[in-house]
Tab-separated table of C-alpha atoms in Angstrom:
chain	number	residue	atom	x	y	z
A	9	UNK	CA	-61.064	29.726	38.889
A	10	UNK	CA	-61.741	26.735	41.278
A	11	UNK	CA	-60.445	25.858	44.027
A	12	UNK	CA	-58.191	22.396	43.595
A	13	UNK	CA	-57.310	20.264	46.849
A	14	UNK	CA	-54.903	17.640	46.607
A	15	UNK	CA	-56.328	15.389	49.435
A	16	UNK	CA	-54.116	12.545	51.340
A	17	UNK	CA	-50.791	12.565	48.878
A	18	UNK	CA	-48.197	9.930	49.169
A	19	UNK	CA	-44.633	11.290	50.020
A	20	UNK	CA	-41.502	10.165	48.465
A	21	UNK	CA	-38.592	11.628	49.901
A	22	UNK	CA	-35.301	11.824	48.124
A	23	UNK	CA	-31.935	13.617	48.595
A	24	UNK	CA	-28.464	13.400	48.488
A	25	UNK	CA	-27.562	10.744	50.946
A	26	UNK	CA	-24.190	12.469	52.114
A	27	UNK	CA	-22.785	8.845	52.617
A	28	UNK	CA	-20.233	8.867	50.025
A	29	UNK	CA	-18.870	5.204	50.621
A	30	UNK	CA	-15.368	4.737	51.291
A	31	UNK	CA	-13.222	2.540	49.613
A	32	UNK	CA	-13.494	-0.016	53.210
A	33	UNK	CA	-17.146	0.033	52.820
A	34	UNK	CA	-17.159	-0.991	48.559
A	35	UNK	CA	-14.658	-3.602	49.321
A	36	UNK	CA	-17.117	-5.238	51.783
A	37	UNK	CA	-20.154	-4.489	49.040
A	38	UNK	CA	-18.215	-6.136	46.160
A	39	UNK	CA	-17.576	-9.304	48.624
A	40	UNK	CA	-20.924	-9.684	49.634
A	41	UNK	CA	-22.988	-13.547	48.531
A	42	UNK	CA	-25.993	-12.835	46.363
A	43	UNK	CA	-28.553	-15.296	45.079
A	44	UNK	CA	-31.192	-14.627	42.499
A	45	UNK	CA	-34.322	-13.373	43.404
A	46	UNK	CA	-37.880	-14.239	42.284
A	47	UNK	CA	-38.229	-10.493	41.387
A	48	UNK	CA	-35.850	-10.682	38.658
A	49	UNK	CA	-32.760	-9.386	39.835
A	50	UNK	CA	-30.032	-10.807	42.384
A	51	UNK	CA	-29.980	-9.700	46.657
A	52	UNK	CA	-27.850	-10.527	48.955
A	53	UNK	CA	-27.847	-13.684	51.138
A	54	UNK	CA	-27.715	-11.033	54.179
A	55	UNK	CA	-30.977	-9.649	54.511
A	56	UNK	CA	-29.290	-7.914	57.707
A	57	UNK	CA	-26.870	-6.087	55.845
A	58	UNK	CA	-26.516	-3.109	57.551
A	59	UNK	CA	-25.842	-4.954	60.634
A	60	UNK	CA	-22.470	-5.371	59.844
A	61	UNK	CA	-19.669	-3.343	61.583
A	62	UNK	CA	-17.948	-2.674	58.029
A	63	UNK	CA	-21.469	-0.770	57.091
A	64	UNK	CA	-22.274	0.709	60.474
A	65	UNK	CA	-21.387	4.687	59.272
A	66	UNK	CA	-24.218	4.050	56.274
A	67	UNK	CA	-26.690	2.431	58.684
A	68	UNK	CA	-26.620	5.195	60.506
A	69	UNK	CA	-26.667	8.089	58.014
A	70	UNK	CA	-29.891	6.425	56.330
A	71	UNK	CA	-31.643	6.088	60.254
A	72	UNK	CA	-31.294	9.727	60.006
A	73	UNK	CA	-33.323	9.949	57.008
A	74	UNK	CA	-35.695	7.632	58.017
A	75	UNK	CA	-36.490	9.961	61.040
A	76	UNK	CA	-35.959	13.144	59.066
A	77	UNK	CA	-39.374	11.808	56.642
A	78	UNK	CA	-40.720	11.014	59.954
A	79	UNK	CA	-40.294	13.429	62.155
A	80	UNK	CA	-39.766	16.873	60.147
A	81	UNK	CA	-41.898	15.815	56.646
A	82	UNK	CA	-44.821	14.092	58.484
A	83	UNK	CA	-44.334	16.069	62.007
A	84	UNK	CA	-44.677	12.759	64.164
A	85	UNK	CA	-42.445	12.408	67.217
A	86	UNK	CA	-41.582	8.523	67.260
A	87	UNK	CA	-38.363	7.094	66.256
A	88	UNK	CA	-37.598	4.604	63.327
A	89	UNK	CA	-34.982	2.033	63.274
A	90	UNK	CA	-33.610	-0.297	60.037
A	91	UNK	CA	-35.067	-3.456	60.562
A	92	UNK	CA	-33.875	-5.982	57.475
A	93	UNK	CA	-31.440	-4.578	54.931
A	94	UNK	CA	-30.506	-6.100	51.725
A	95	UNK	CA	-28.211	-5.319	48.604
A	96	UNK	CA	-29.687	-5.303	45.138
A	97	UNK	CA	-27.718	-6.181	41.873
A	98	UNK	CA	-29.598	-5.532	37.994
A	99	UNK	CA	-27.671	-6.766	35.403
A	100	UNK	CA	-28.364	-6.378	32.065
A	101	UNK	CA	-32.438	-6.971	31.188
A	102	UNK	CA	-32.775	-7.476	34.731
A	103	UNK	CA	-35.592	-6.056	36.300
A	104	UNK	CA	-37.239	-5.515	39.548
A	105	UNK	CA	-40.693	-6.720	39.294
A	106	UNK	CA	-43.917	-4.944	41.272
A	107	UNK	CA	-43.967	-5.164	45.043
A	108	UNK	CA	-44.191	-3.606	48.540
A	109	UNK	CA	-42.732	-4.336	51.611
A	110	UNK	CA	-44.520	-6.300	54.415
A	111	UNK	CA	-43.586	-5.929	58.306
A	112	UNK	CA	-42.549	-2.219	57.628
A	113	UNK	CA	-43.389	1.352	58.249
A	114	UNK	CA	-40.867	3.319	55.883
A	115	UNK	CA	-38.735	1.671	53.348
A	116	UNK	CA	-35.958	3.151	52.022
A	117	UNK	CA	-33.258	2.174	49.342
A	118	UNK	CA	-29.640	3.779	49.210
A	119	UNK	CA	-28.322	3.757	45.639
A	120	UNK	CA	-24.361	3.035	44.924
A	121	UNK	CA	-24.558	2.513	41.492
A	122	UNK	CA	-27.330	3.694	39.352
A	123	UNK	CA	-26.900	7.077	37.032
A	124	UNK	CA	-25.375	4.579	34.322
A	125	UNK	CA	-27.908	1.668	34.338
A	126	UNK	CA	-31.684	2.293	35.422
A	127	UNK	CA	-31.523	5.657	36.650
A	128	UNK	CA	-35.031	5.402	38.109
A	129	UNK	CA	-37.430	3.673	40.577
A	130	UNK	CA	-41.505	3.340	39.382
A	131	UNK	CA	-44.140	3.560	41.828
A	132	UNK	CA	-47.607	2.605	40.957
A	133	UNK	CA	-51.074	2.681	42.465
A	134	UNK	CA	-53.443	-0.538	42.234
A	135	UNK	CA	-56.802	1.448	41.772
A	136	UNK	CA	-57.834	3.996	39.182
A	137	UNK	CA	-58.433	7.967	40.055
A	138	UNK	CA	-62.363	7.180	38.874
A	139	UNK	CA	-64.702	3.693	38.827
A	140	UNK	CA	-63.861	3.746	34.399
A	141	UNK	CA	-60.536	3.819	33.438
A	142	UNK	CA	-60.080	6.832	31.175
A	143	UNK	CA	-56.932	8.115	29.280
A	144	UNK	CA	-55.778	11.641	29.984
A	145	UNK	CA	-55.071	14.371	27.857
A	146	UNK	CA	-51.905	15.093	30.088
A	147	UNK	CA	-50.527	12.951	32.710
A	148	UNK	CA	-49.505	14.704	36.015
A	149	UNK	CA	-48.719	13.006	40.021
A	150	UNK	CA	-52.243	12.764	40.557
A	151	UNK	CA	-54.103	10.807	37.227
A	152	UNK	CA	-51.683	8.715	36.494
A	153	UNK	CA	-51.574	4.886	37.368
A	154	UNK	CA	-47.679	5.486	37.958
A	155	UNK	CA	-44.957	7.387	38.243
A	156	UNK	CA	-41.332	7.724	37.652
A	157	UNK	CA	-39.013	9.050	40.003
A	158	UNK	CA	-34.996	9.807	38.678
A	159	UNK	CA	-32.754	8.571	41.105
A	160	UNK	CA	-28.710	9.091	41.146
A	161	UNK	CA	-25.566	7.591	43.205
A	162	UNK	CA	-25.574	8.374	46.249
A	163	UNK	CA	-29.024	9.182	46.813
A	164	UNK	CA	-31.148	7.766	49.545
A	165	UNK	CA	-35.314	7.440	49.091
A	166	UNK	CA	-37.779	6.814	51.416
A	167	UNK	CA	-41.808	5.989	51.497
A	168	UNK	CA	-44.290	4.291	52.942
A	169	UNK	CA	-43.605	0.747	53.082
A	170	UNK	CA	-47.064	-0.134	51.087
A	171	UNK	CA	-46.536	1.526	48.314
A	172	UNK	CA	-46.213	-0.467	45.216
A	173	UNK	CA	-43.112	0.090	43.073
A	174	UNK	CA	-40.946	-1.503	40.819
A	175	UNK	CA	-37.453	-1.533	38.629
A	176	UNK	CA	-37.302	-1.372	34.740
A	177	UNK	CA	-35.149	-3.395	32.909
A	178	UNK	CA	-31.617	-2.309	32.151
A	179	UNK	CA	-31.067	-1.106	29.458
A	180	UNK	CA	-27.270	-1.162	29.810
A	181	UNK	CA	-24.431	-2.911	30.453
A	182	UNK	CA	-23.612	-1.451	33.461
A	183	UNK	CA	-25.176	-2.822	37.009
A	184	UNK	CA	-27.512	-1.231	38.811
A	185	UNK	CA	-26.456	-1.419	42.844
A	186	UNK	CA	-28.500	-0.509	45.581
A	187	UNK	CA	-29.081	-0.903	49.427
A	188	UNK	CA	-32.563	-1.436	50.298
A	189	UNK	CA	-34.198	-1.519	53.839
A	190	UNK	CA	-37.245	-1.286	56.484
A	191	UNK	CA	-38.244	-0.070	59.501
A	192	UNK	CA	-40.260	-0.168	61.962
A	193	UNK	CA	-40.868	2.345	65.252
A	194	UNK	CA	-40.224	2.090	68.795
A	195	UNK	CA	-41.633	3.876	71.880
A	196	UNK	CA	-45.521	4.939	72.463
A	197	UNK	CA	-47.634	5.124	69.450
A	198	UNK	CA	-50.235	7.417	70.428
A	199	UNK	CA	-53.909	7.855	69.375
A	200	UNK	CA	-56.641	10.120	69.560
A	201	UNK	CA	-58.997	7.018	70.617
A	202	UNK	CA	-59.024	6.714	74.429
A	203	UNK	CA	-57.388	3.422	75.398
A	204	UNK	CA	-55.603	3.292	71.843
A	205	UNK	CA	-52.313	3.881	72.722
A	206	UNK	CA	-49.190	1.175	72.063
A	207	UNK	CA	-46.000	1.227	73.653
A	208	UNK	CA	-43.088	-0.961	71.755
A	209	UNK	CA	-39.758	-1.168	72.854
């Protein structure tokens, strides 16, 4: 038999937030402005979300996360903190077209409402496995052009902010709510160049 080497993967970590909200914390949600969005669904006017006091117990539950991918899935010793944060609404036929996130090391989105709707989240890579692009007998993580990951309420995902990924329309009549946000580390950035290193406060 050969020997098969999955070189360089892209982690997606997802699990069970713990951050069931309390009734405070939907009553602030359900108040919050949206406006449409170019990608197809509606976000919030506050792209800071998580900066307010009502949502400070969530903001820092999914900081924990972030730093859990960081520090115990990738073994790297800086610290993340949420940047911007927004709240996502998909209606019916709403989707979220593809895009990444700029200005970011991890993204993550938190998901309040989404085993009834569009109980997923598609990532997608811009460049085929080979120089032809040729179908596969059976599609698995690695030959595939993209990839669907199940998501419930209450869970929290997190990747690599450059990743492509996108939201299928819904198929239902039930909306699809969700807490997205970025990051971006602090402290000394080291390097195994000499005279590489970066220190941001």
């Amino acid at each position: 038999m050969p020997e098969v080497y999955t070189l360089f993967p892209t982690i997606i970590y997802k699990e069970q937030s713990g951050a069931i909200l309390t009734e405070e914390e939907l009553s602030f949600i359900n108040t919050v402005p949206l406006n449409d969005h170019g990608l197809g669904n509606s976000v919030s006017k506050d792209t800071f979300l998580l900066d307010n006091i009502e949502l400070s117990r969530l903001k820092s539950v999914l900081t924990t996360h972030l730093n859990n991918y960081l520090n115990d899935v990738m073994k790297i010793d800086n610290t993340l903190y949420i940047t911007n944060s927004w709240l996502n609404l998909t209606r019916k036929s709403q989707e979220h077209t593809l895009h990444s996130h700029s200005n970011s090391v991890l993204s993550g989105v938190f998901y309040i409402s989404a085993s009834d709707s569009q109980p997923q989240i598609t990532f997608s890579r811009l460049d085929y496995p080979f120089m032809l692009n040729m179908k596969a007998r059976e599609y698995h993580s690695a030959n595939s052009m993209e990839w669907n990951v199940p998501v419930f309420d209450n869970d929290v995902i997190v990747f690599p902010s450059k990743l492509h990924h996108a939201v299928l329309p819904n198929p239902t009549d039930n909306e699809r709510i969700s807490i997205a946000f970025n990051s971006f580390v602090k402290g000394t950035i080291g390097a195994d160049n000499s005279g590489a290193d970066l220190t941001i406060n």
